[in-house]
Short mmCIF file of C-alpha atoms in Angstrom, two decimals:
data_model
loop_
_atom_site.label_atom_id
_atom_site.label_comp_id
_atom_site.label_asym_id
_atom_site.label_seq_id
_atom_site.Cartn_x
_atom_site.Cartn_y
_atom_site.Cartn_z
CA SER U 1 16.06 149.72 -23.70
CA VAL U 2 17.30 149.89 -20.10
CA VAL U 3 20.03 152.41 -21.06
CA ALA U 4 17.56 154.51 -23.00
CA HIS U 5 15.19 154.48 -20.01
CA VAL U 6 17.97 155.56 -17.61
CA VAL U 7 19.06 158.38 -19.91
CA ALA U 8 15.46 159.50 -20.43
CA SER U 9 14.74 159.44 -16.69
CA GLY U 10 17.92 161.43 -15.98
CA ALA U 11 16.99 163.97 -18.61
CA GLY U 12 13.64 164.39 -16.89
CA PHE U 13 15.40 166.02 -13.90
CA VAL U 14 17.13 168.57 -16.13
CA GLU U 15 14.92 171.44 -17.24
CA ASP U 16 15.15 172.95 -20.72
CA LEU U 17 15.32 176.70 -20.19
CA ASP U 18 14.06 179.49 -22.45
CA GLU U 19 13.75 183.28 -22.37
CA SER U 20 11.39 183.17 -19.38
CA PHE U 21 14.25 181.85 -17.24
CA LYS U 22 15.71 185.35 -16.84
CA GLU U 23 12.68 186.56 -14.85
CA ASN U 24 11.78 183.32 -13.05
CA ARG U 25 15.19 182.27 -11.72
CA LYS U 26 15.69 184.78 -8.91
CA ASP U 27 13.78 182.86 -6.22
CA ASP U 28 15.81 179.67 -6.72
CA ILE U 29 19.39 178.46 -6.98
CA TRP U 30 20.20 177.14 -10.44
CA LEU U 31 22.97 175.01 -11.85
CA VAL U 32 22.90 175.68 -15.58
CA ASP U 33 24.73 174.16 -18.55
CA PHE U 34 24.97 176.67 -21.41
CA TYR U 35 25.56 174.56 -24.51
CA ALA U 36 25.58 174.64 -28.31
CA PRO U 37 23.88 171.80 -30.25
CA TRP U 38 26.83 171.40 -32.60
CA CYS U 39 29.49 171.32 -29.87
CA GLY U 40 31.23 167.98 -29.40
CA HIS U 41 32.21 168.68 -25.83
CA CYS U 42 28.59 169.59 -25.04
CA LYS U 43 27.41 166.26 -26.43
CA LYS U 44 30.00 164.49 -24.28
CA LEU U 45 28.82 166.35 -21.19
CA GLU U 46 25.10 165.61 -21.77
CA PRO U 47 24.91 162.13 -20.14
CA VAL U 48 27.00 163.38 -17.20
CA TRP U 49 24.67 166.36 -16.85
CA ASN U 50 21.62 164.07 -16.77
CA GLU U 51 23.31 162.10 -13.93
CA VAL U 52 23.93 165.34 -12.07
CA GLY U 53 20.22 166.23 -12.39
CA THR U 54 19.17 162.83 -11.08
CA GLU U 55 21.63 162.85 -8.15
CA MET U 56 20.73 166.39 -7.09
CA ARG U 57 17.01 165.51 -7.09
CA ASN U 58 17.52 162.26 -5.17
CA MET U 59 19.59 163.94 -2.45
CA GLY U 60 16.94 166.61 -1.94
CA SER U 61 19.24 169.45 -2.93
CA PRO U 62 17.65 172.92 -3.22
CA VAL U 63 19.67 173.46 -6.38
CA LYS U 64 17.73 173.10 -9.62
CA VAL U 65 19.51 171.74 -12.64
CA GLY U 66 18.85 173.10 -16.13
CA LYS U 67 20.37 173.54 -19.54
CA MET U 68 20.03 176.33 -22.14
CA ASP U 69 20.82 176.40 -25.83
CA ALA U 70 23.08 179.42 -25.84
CA THR U 71 22.87 179.73 -29.65
CA SER U 72 19.05 180.09 -29.55
CA PHE U 73 19.03 182.41 -26.53
CA SER U 74 22.27 184.23 -27.18
CA SER U 75 21.21 187.49 -25.52
CA ILE U 76 20.54 185.75 -22.19
CA ALA U 77 23.78 183.75 -22.46
CA SER U 78 25.68 186.95 -23.18
CA GLU U 79 24.23 188.64 -20.07
CA PHE U 80 25.61 185.77 -17.98
CA GLY U 81 29.05 186.13 -19.59
CA VAL U 82 28.99 182.92 -21.62
CA ARG U 83 31.93 182.95 -24.05
CA GLY U 84 32.47 179.27 -24.78
CA TYR U 85 30.67 175.95 -24.79
CA PRO U 86 29.86 174.21 -22.59
CA THR U 87 29.82 176.79 -19.77
CA ILE U 88 28.59 175.68 -16.31
CA LYS U 89 27.37 178.35 -13.91
CA LEU U 90 25.68 178.34 -10.53
CA LEU U 91 23.28 181.24 -10.26
CA LYS U 92 22.52 182.35 -6.74
CA GLY U 93 20.57 185.58 -6.42
CA ASP U 94 22.43 188.28 -8.29
CA LEU U 95 25.68 186.26 -8.27
CA ALA U 96 26.93 183.90 -10.97
CA TYR U 97 29.73 181.43 -10.17
CA ASN U 98 31.70 179.75 -12.94
CA TYR U 99 32.61 176.10 -12.64
CA ARG U 100 36.16 175.38 -13.83
CA GLY U 101 36.80 171.90 -12.51
CA PRO U 102 36.78 168.44 -14.14
CA ARG U 103 33.53 167.57 -15.92
CA THR U 104 32.63 164.59 -13.81
CA LYS U 105 29.41 164.03 -11.86
CA ASP U 106 31.01 164.02 -8.42
CA ASP U 107 33.11 167.13 -9.00
CA ILE U 108 30.16 169.10 -10.40
CA ILE U 109 27.88 168.08 -7.54
CA GLU U 110 30.59 168.96 -5.00
CA PHE U 111 30.87 172.41 -6.60
CA ALA U 112 27.09 172.95 -6.50
CA ASN U 113 26.73 171.96 -2.87
CA ARG U 114 29.70 174.08 -1.79
CA VAL U 115 28.63 177.26 -3.57
CA ALA U 116 24.92 176.89 -2.81
CA GLY U 117 25.56 176.52 0.94
CA PRO U 118 26.68 179.15 3.48
CA LEU U 119 29.65 181.27 2.48
CA ILE U 120 31.30 180.75 5.89
CA ARG U 121 30.40 177.52 7.66
CA PRO U 122 30.64 177.53 11.49
CA LEU U 123 32.39 174.70 13.39
CA PRO U 124 30.70 174.60 16.78
CA SER U 125 32.60 171.63 18.34
CA GLN U 126 35.80 169.62 18.16
CA HIS U 127 33.81 166.63 16.93
CA MET U 128 32.49 168.66 14.01
CA PHE U 129 36.02 170.00 13.30
CA GLU U 130 37.40 166.45 13.16
CA HIS U 131 34.55 165.34 10.87
CA VAL U 132 35.16 168.24 8.45
CA GLN U 133 38.88 167.69 8.48
CA LYS U 134 38.41 164.06 7.41
CA ARG U 135 36.13 165.05 4.57
CA HIS U 136 38.23 167.86 3.12
CA ARG U 137 41.89 167.67 2.18
CA VAL U 138 42.23 171.46 2.36
CA LEU U 139 40.15 173.78 4.56
CA PHE U 140 40.51 177.39 5.64
CA VAL U 141 39.44 178.49 9.12
CA TYR U 142 38.94 181.93 10.60
CA VAL U 143 39.49 182.10 14.40
CA GLY U 144 38.39 185.12 16.44
CA GLY U 145 35.62 187.70 16.73
CA GLU U 146 34.61 190.62 14.60
CA SER U 147 37.54 192.38 12.98
CA PRO U 148 38.80 193.90 9.71
CA LEU U 149 40.51 190.56 9.03
CA LYS U 150 37.13 188.79 9.22
CA GLU U 151 35.62 191.27 6.80
CA LYS U 152 38.47 190.60 4.36
CA TYR U 153 38.08 186.85 4.93
CA ILE U 154 34.38 187.03 3.99
CA GLU U 155 35.23 189.12 0.91
CA VAL U 156 37.82 186.58 -0.28
CA ALA U 157 35.47 183.66 0.43
CA SER U 158 32.80 185.15 -1.83
CA GLU U 159 35.35 185.14 -4.63
CA LEU U 160 37.10 181.82 -4.05
CA ILE U 161 34.22 179.65 -2.79
CA VAL U 162 34.23 178.05 -6.26
CA TYR U 163 37.54 176.38 -5.32
CA THR U 164 37.49 175.53 -1.62
CA TYR U 165 35.57 175.61 1.67
CA PHE U 166 35.71 178.39 4.27
CA PHE U 167 34.96 177.84 7.98
CA SER U 168 34.98 179.76 11.21
CA ALA U 169 35.62 178.46 14.76
CA SER U 170 36.49 179.54 18.26
CA GLU U 171 39.95 178.85 19.66
CA ASP U 172 38.78 176.06 21.98
CA VAL U 173 37.44 174.06 19.04
CA LEU U 174 40.86 173.75 17.41
CA PRO U 175 43.02 170.64 17.94
CA GLU U 176 45.41 170.70 20.90
CA TYR U 177 48.52 170.78 18.71
CA VAL U 178 47.52 174.14 17.21
CA THR U 179 49.15 177.23 18.69
CA LEU U 180 48.30 180.74 17.48
CA PRO U 181 50.63 183.72 18.00
CA GLU U 182 47.67 186.10 18.13
CA LEU U 183 43.96 186.48 17.43
CA PRO U 184 42.19 186.95 15.09
CA ALA U 185 43.88 184.52 12.71
CA VAL U 186 43.30 182.72 9.41
CA MET U 187 44.65 179.20 9.07
CA VAL U 188 44.82 176.50 6.43
CA PHE U 189 44.80 172.79 7.39
CA LYS U 190 46.31 170.41 4.86
CA ASP U 191 48.96 167.66 4.47
CA GLY U 192 48.55 166.67 8.14
CA THR U 193 49.67 170.09 9.40
CA TYR U 194 48.59 173.71 9.37
CA PHE U 195 49.90 177.12 8.35
CA VAL U 196 48.92 180.48 9.82
CA TYR U 197 48.48 183.49 7.56
CA ASP U 198 51.05 186.22 8.16
CA GLU U 199 50.28 189.48 6.36
CA TYR U 200 53.92 190.64 6.42
CA GLU U 201 55.36 187.41 5.00
CA ASP U 202 52.44 186.19 2.89
CA GLY U 203 51.13 189.44 1.45
CA ASP U 204 47.49 189.87 0.40
CA LEU U 205 45.04 187.44 2.00
CA SER U 206 43.38 186.59 -1.33
CA SER U 207 46.73 185.76 -2.96
CA TRP U 208 47.75 183.63 0.02
CA ILE U 209 44.51 181.61 0.01
CA ASN U 210 44.82 181.17 -3.76
CA ARG U 211 48.35 179.79 -3.32
CA GLU U 212 47.49 177.48 -0.43
CA ARG U 213 44.25 175.97 -1.76
CA PHE U 214 46.17 172.98 -3.15
CA GLN U 215 47.76 170.08 -1.30
CA GLY U 216 51.51 170.13 -1.11
CA TYR U 217 51.80 167.14 -3.44
CA LEU U 218 49.45 166.53 -6.39
CA HIS U 219 48.83 164.26 -9.32
CA VAL U 220 49.29 166.96 -11.98
CA ASP U 221 47.44 166.98 -15.29
CA GLY U 222 46.86 169.69 -17.87
CA PHE U 223 43.85 171.15 -16.06
CA THR U 224 45.61 171.20 -12.64
CA LEU U 225 48.68 172.82 -14.16
CA TYR U 226 46.48 175.54 -15.66
CA GLU U 227 44.91 176.17 -12.24
CA LEU U 228 48.34 176.26 -10.63
CA GLY U 229 49.23 179.13 -12.93
CA ASP U 230 47.18 181.47 -10.69
CA THR U 231 49.19 180.61 -7.58
CA GLY U 232 52.48 182.18 -8.70
CA LYS U 233 54.37 179.11 -7.41
CA LEU U 234 57.03 177.15 -9.22
CA VAL U 235 55.86 173.62 -9.97
CA ALA U 236 58.34 170.79 -9.45
CA ILE U 237 57.13 167.67 -11.34
CA ALA U 238 58.38 164.13 -11.63
CA VAL U 239 57.43 163.13 -15.17
CA ILE U 240 56.96 159.39 -15.07
CA ASP U 241 54.89 156.53 -16.48
CA ASP U 242 52.41 155.40 -13.85
CA LYS U 243 52.20 151.97 -15.48
CA ASN U 244 55.92 151.52 -15.29
CA SER U 245 56.90 150.04 -11.91
CA SER U 246 60.64 150.13 -12.51
CA VAL U 247 62.96 151.40 -9.80
CA GLU U 248 63.83 154.65 -11.61
CA HIS U 249 60.22 155.76 -12.07
CA THR U 250 59.31 154.89 -8.50
CA ARG U 251 62.44 156.54 -7.07
CA LEU U 252 61.91 159.94 -8.74
CA LYS U 253 58.30 160.04 -7.59
CA SER U 254 59.37 159.17 -4.02
CA ILE U 255 62.05 161.90 -4.04
CA ILE U 256 59.48 164.58 -4.97
CA GLN U 257 57.08 163.30 -2.29
CA GLU U 258 59.78 163.35 0.38
CA VAL U 259 60.83 166.89 -0.44
CA ALA U 260 57.21 168.06 -0.37
CA ARG U 261 56.72 166.43 3.03
CA ASP U 262 60.04 166.93 4.80
CA TYR U 263 60.87 170.43 3.52
CA ARG U 264 57.38 171.95 3.46
CA ASP U 265 58.44 174.67 5.93
CA HIS U 266 61.25 175.71 3.62
CA PHE U 267 59.61 175.50 0.21
CA HIS U 268 55.79 175.54 0.48
CA ARG U 269 55.60 179.33 -0.06
CA ASP U 270 57.46 179.13 -3.38
CA PHE U 271 56.97 175.56 -4.68
CA GLN U 272 54.20 173.17 -5.59
CA PHE U 273 55.16 169.48 -5.93
CA GLY U 274 53.61 166.63 -7.86
CA HIS U 275 54.00 164.00 -10.57
CA MET U 276 52.67 163.76 -14.12
CA ASP U 277 51.77 160.59 -15.95
CA GLY U 278 53.42 160.56 -19.37
CA ASN U 279 55.33 163.26 -21.24
CA ASP U 280 52.85 164.15 -24.05
CA TYR U 281 51.45 167.25 -22.35
CA ILE U 282 54.82 168.43 -20.95
CA ASN U 283 56.40 168.00 -24.39
CA SER U 284 53.79 170.27 -26.00
CA LEU U 285 54.29 172.77 -23.17
CA LEU U 286 58.08 172.87 -23.43
CA MET U 287 58.19 172.32 -27.22
CA ASP U 288 60.79 169.64 -26.58
CA ASP U 289 60.94 165.86 -26.23
CA LEU U 290 61.70 164.91 -22.64
CA THR U 291 62.90 161.41 -21.94
CA ILE U 292 61.04 159.93 -19.00
CA PRO U 293 61.48 159.45 -16.15
CA THR U 294 62.77 162.97 -15.47
CA ILE U 295 62.26 166.02 -13.27
CA VAL U 296 61.28 169.46 -14.52
CA VAL U 297 60.48 172.70 -12.67
CA LEU U 298 57.96 175.00 -14.38
CA ASN U 299 57.45 178.70 -13.90
CA THR U 300 53.86 179.02 -15.11
CA SER U 301 53.88 182.82 -14.86
CA ASN U 302 56.42 183.35 -17.67
CA GLN U 303 56.59 179.85 -19.30
CA GLN U 304 60.19 179.31 -18.26
CA TYR U 305 61.37 175.88 -17.09
CA PHE U 306 64.40 174.37 -15.40
CA LEU U 307 66.00 170.97 -16.01
CA PRO U 308 68.60 169.49 -13.63
CA ASP U 309 72.14 169.64 -15.00
CA ARG U 310 72.90 166.25 -13.45
CA HIS U 311 71.00 163.14 -12.55
CA ILE U 312 68.85 163.41 -9.42
CA GLU U 313 69.89 160.49 -7.26
CA SER U 314 68.57 161.51 -3.82
CA THR U 315 66.50 163.97 -1.84
CA GLU U 316 69.60 166.01 -1.20
CA ASP U 317 70.21 166.36 -4.94
CA MET U 318 66.64 167.64 -5.40
CA VAL U 319 66.98 170.13 -2.53
CA GLN U 320 70.21 171.42 -4.07
CA PHE U 321 68.50 171.80 -7.43
CA ILE U 322 65.64 173.79 -5.86
CA ASN U 323 68.12 176.02 -3.98
CA ASN U 324 69.97 176.68 -7.25
CA ILE U 325 66.71 177.84 -8.80
CA LEU U 326 65.95 180.09 -5.86
CA ASP U 327 69.35 181.74 -5.79
CA GLY U 328 69.43 182.15 -9.61
CA THR U 329 72.36 179.87 -10.45
CA ALA U 330 70.19 177.35 -12.33
CA GLU U 331 69.79 178.12 -16.04
CA ALA U 332 66.24 179.00 -17.08
CA GLN U 333 65.01 177.81 -20.49
CA GLY U 334 61.98 178.79 -22.56
CA GLY U 335 60.14 181.96 -21.61
CA ASP U 336 57.62 184.23 -23.28
CA GLY U 337 59.99 186.34 -25.41
CA LEU U 338 59.46 187.13 -29.14
CA LEU U 339 61.56 184.22 -30.39
CA GLN U 340 59.72 181.78 -28.12
CA ARG U 341 56.39 183.10 -29.33
CA ILE U 342 57.40 182.62 -32.95
CA LYS U 343 58.64 179.14 -32.06
CA ARG U 344 55.30 178.43 -30.36
CA ILE U 345 53.33 179.45 -33.45
CA ILE U 346 55.42 177.20 -35.68
CA TYR U 347 55.25 174.33 -33.20
CA ASP U 348 51.49 174.58 -32.76
CA ALA U 349 50.92 174.73 -36.50
CA LYS U 350 53.15 171.71 -37.05
CA SER U 351 51.45 169.80 -34.20
CA THR U 352 48.02 170.57 -35.55
CA ILE U 353 48.87 169.37 -39.07
CA VAL U 354 50.50 166.16 -37.74
CA SER U 355 47.61 165.41 -35.40
CA VAL U 356 45.05 165.90 -38.20
CA PHE U 357 46.90 163.57 -40.52
CA LYS U 358 47.35 160.97 -37.78
CA SER U 359 43.69 160.98 -36.75
CA SER U 360 42.25 161.18 -40.28
CA PRO U 361 44.60 161.08 -43.28
CA LEU U 362 41.75 161.65 -45.77
CA LEU U 363 40.50 164.67 -43.88
CA GLY U 364 44.07 166.01 -43.69
CA CYS U 365 44.52 165.62 -47.43
CA PHE U 366 41.22 167.38 -48.03
CA LEU U 367 41.89 170.24 -45.60
CA PHE U 368 45.44 170.97 -46.70
CA GLY U 369 45.53 169.46 -50.19
CA LEU U 370 42.53 171.28 -51.58
CA PRO U 371 43.76 174.83 -50.72
CA LEU U 372 47.24 173.99 -52.02
CA GLY U 373 45.69 172.63 -55.23
CA VAL U 374 43.59 175.78 -55.72
CA ILE U 375 46.58 178.03 -55.07
CA SER U 376 48.72 175.99 -57.52
CA ILE U 377 46.05 176.32 -60.22
CA MET U 378 45.79 180.07 -59.62
CA CYS U 379 49.60 180.47 -59.80
CA TYR U 380 49.71 178.39 -62.99
CA GLY U 381 46.95 180.49 -64.50
CA ILE U 382 48.70 183.74 -63.63
CA CYS U 383 52.04 182.53 -65.01
CA THR U 384 50.41 181.21 -68.20
CA ALA U 385 48.51 184.46 -68.71
CA ASP U 386 51.73 186.47 -68.38
CA THR U 387 53.55 184.28 -70.90
CA GLU U 388 50.80 184.52 -73.52
CA GLY U 389 50.65 188.29 -72.94
CA GLU U 390 54.36 188.54 -73.61
CA VAL U 391 53.99 186.55 -76.87
CA PHE U 392 51.14 188.72 -78.07
CA GLU U 393 53.06 191.83 -77.13
CA HIS U 394 56.13 190.59 -78.94
CA GLU U 395 54.19 189.78 -82.08
CA GLY U 396 52.40 193.16 -81.95
CA ALA U 397 55.73 194.94 -81.58
CA LYS U 398 57.21 192.98 -84.45
CA LYS U 399 54.26 193.76 -86.67
CA GLU U 400 54.41 197.42 -85.77
CA SER U 401 58.14 197.50 -86.49
CA GLY U 402 57.56 195.85 -89.88
CA ASP U 403 54.90 198.37 -90.79
CA ARG U 404 57.16 201.18 -89.72
CA GLU U 405 59.98 199.86 -92.00
CA LEU U 406 57.65 199.60 -94.93
CA THR U 407 56.36 203.08 -94.34
CA ASP U 408 59.81 204.64 -94.02
CA GLU U 409 61.59 202.83 -96.87
CA GLY U 410 58.77 202.15 -99.26
CA SER U 411 58.08 198.96 -101.21
CA GLU U 412 60.70 196.56 -102.57
CA GLU U 413 60.29 197.92 -106.08
CA GLU U 414 60.83 201.50 -104.91
CA GLN U 415 63.94 200.41 -103.05
CA GLU U 416 65.22 198.69 -106.15
CA GLU U 417 64.65 201.74 -108.28
CA GLU U 418 66.38 203.94 -105.73
CA LYS U 419 69.32 201.56 -105.71
CA ASN U 420 69.59 201.64 -109.52
CA GLY U 421 69.37 205.45 -109.44
CA LYS U 422 72.23 205.68 -107.04
CA TYR U 423 74.25 203.33 -109.21
CA THR U 424 73.59 205.51 -112.28
CA GLU U 425 74.57 208.66 -110.49
CA LEU U 426 77.76 207.15 -109.28
CA SER U 427 78.69 205.96 -112.79
CA ASP U 428 78.32 209.47 -114.33
CA GLY U 429 80.52 210.93 -111.62
CA GLU U 430 83.20 208.41 -112.23
CA LEU U 431 83.18 209.31 -115.95
CA LYS U 432 83.60 213.02 -115.28
CA GLN U 433 86.46 212.32 -112.84
CA LYS U 434 88.11 210.20 -115.49
CA ASP U 435 87.95 212.95 -118.05
CA ILE U 436 89.58 215.40 -115.64
CA MET U 437 92.40 212.99 -114.84
CA GLU U 438 93.11 212.44 -118.56
CA LYS U 439 93.25 216.20 -119.21
CA LYS U 440 95.74 216.64 -116.32
CA LYS U 441 97.77 213.79 -117.76
CA ASP U 442 97.91 215.43 -121.16
#
């Protein structure tokens, strides 16, 4: 009863939206879950969504939380670009921001508060700067007055606010250890240090911010790896078992952490570092069985990967391995070529069949056995029909041949008479020939 009451009270803070929402939404900021009643992921999100509604109401947020059945109001969902379920969007004026993070209450609320607030947040004092730096692991700061760089910064922030925070500050607000070669400048603070954007070395500002919005070292999962695909960086991962406290597992993780920390100035532009718990996801990605613990470097842009040709014993070994990748001497495996695509299709089909049979053998037998049975029956019917047709055709041909013989040669009695006639004719001839021979003899 208590659980039902909590769920019901949470659902009370989430509004069910209909076709009137399109006209009534423009004066408010809305966080909307577009769902389908039959979708399993949507059903799993529902209690989390109710908690989000309750938390947003309790904290006095200006963001309203709602949900819409996208199958009943498909035209409205289509206008907002909904292509899958569930889809979470924050609607702010004429803008719609997609949420692509983990589907947890805290992450969703963090997203809503970040996007609903100011696009560029000012930092008026050092105290405020220190407070923000403690709260956020990664933050971008614009320093300086009005400039084309600031205009570009605002433009990029409007696009990437879904991922990270953007701030502005004057030079005297920055920590004392920060030195800027020139103003205006864009900086990122993370991993206990900072990096200054350099247009000549880092290229486009949007691409640079997209690359630098992650910490130097991460706990990598499937979702994070997907997000890292947009950065263009190589991802160096220690594939370990987090529950295994053996020396080998701990050592490889420590080596990756040390390289990420001690060589950040050398590699942070090209490499992202982290560790992954278990090898299930990485096996499906590489279509291979990796023995853990191990180290793998992924190129998410073209699905290539690199494995060390010898055991990584120290930080120096890892640095050498990275340098071999950078100078092209390390052998790349995988890729997105035609053979790899064919291999991927076969691997995915095999994995799907195996997973279905493992999770539900009866369902697997039904899904794959029934079509095979129908096809077998059809093939048997076709083959049987062909055989019977051949028999009938053979018998028909035989009958036709028999009729033709009877027609050409006549009945048995006629044939017998003709035979006797020939015999008679031959006998008379022999007699005549005999008479001639006797006359010659005489």
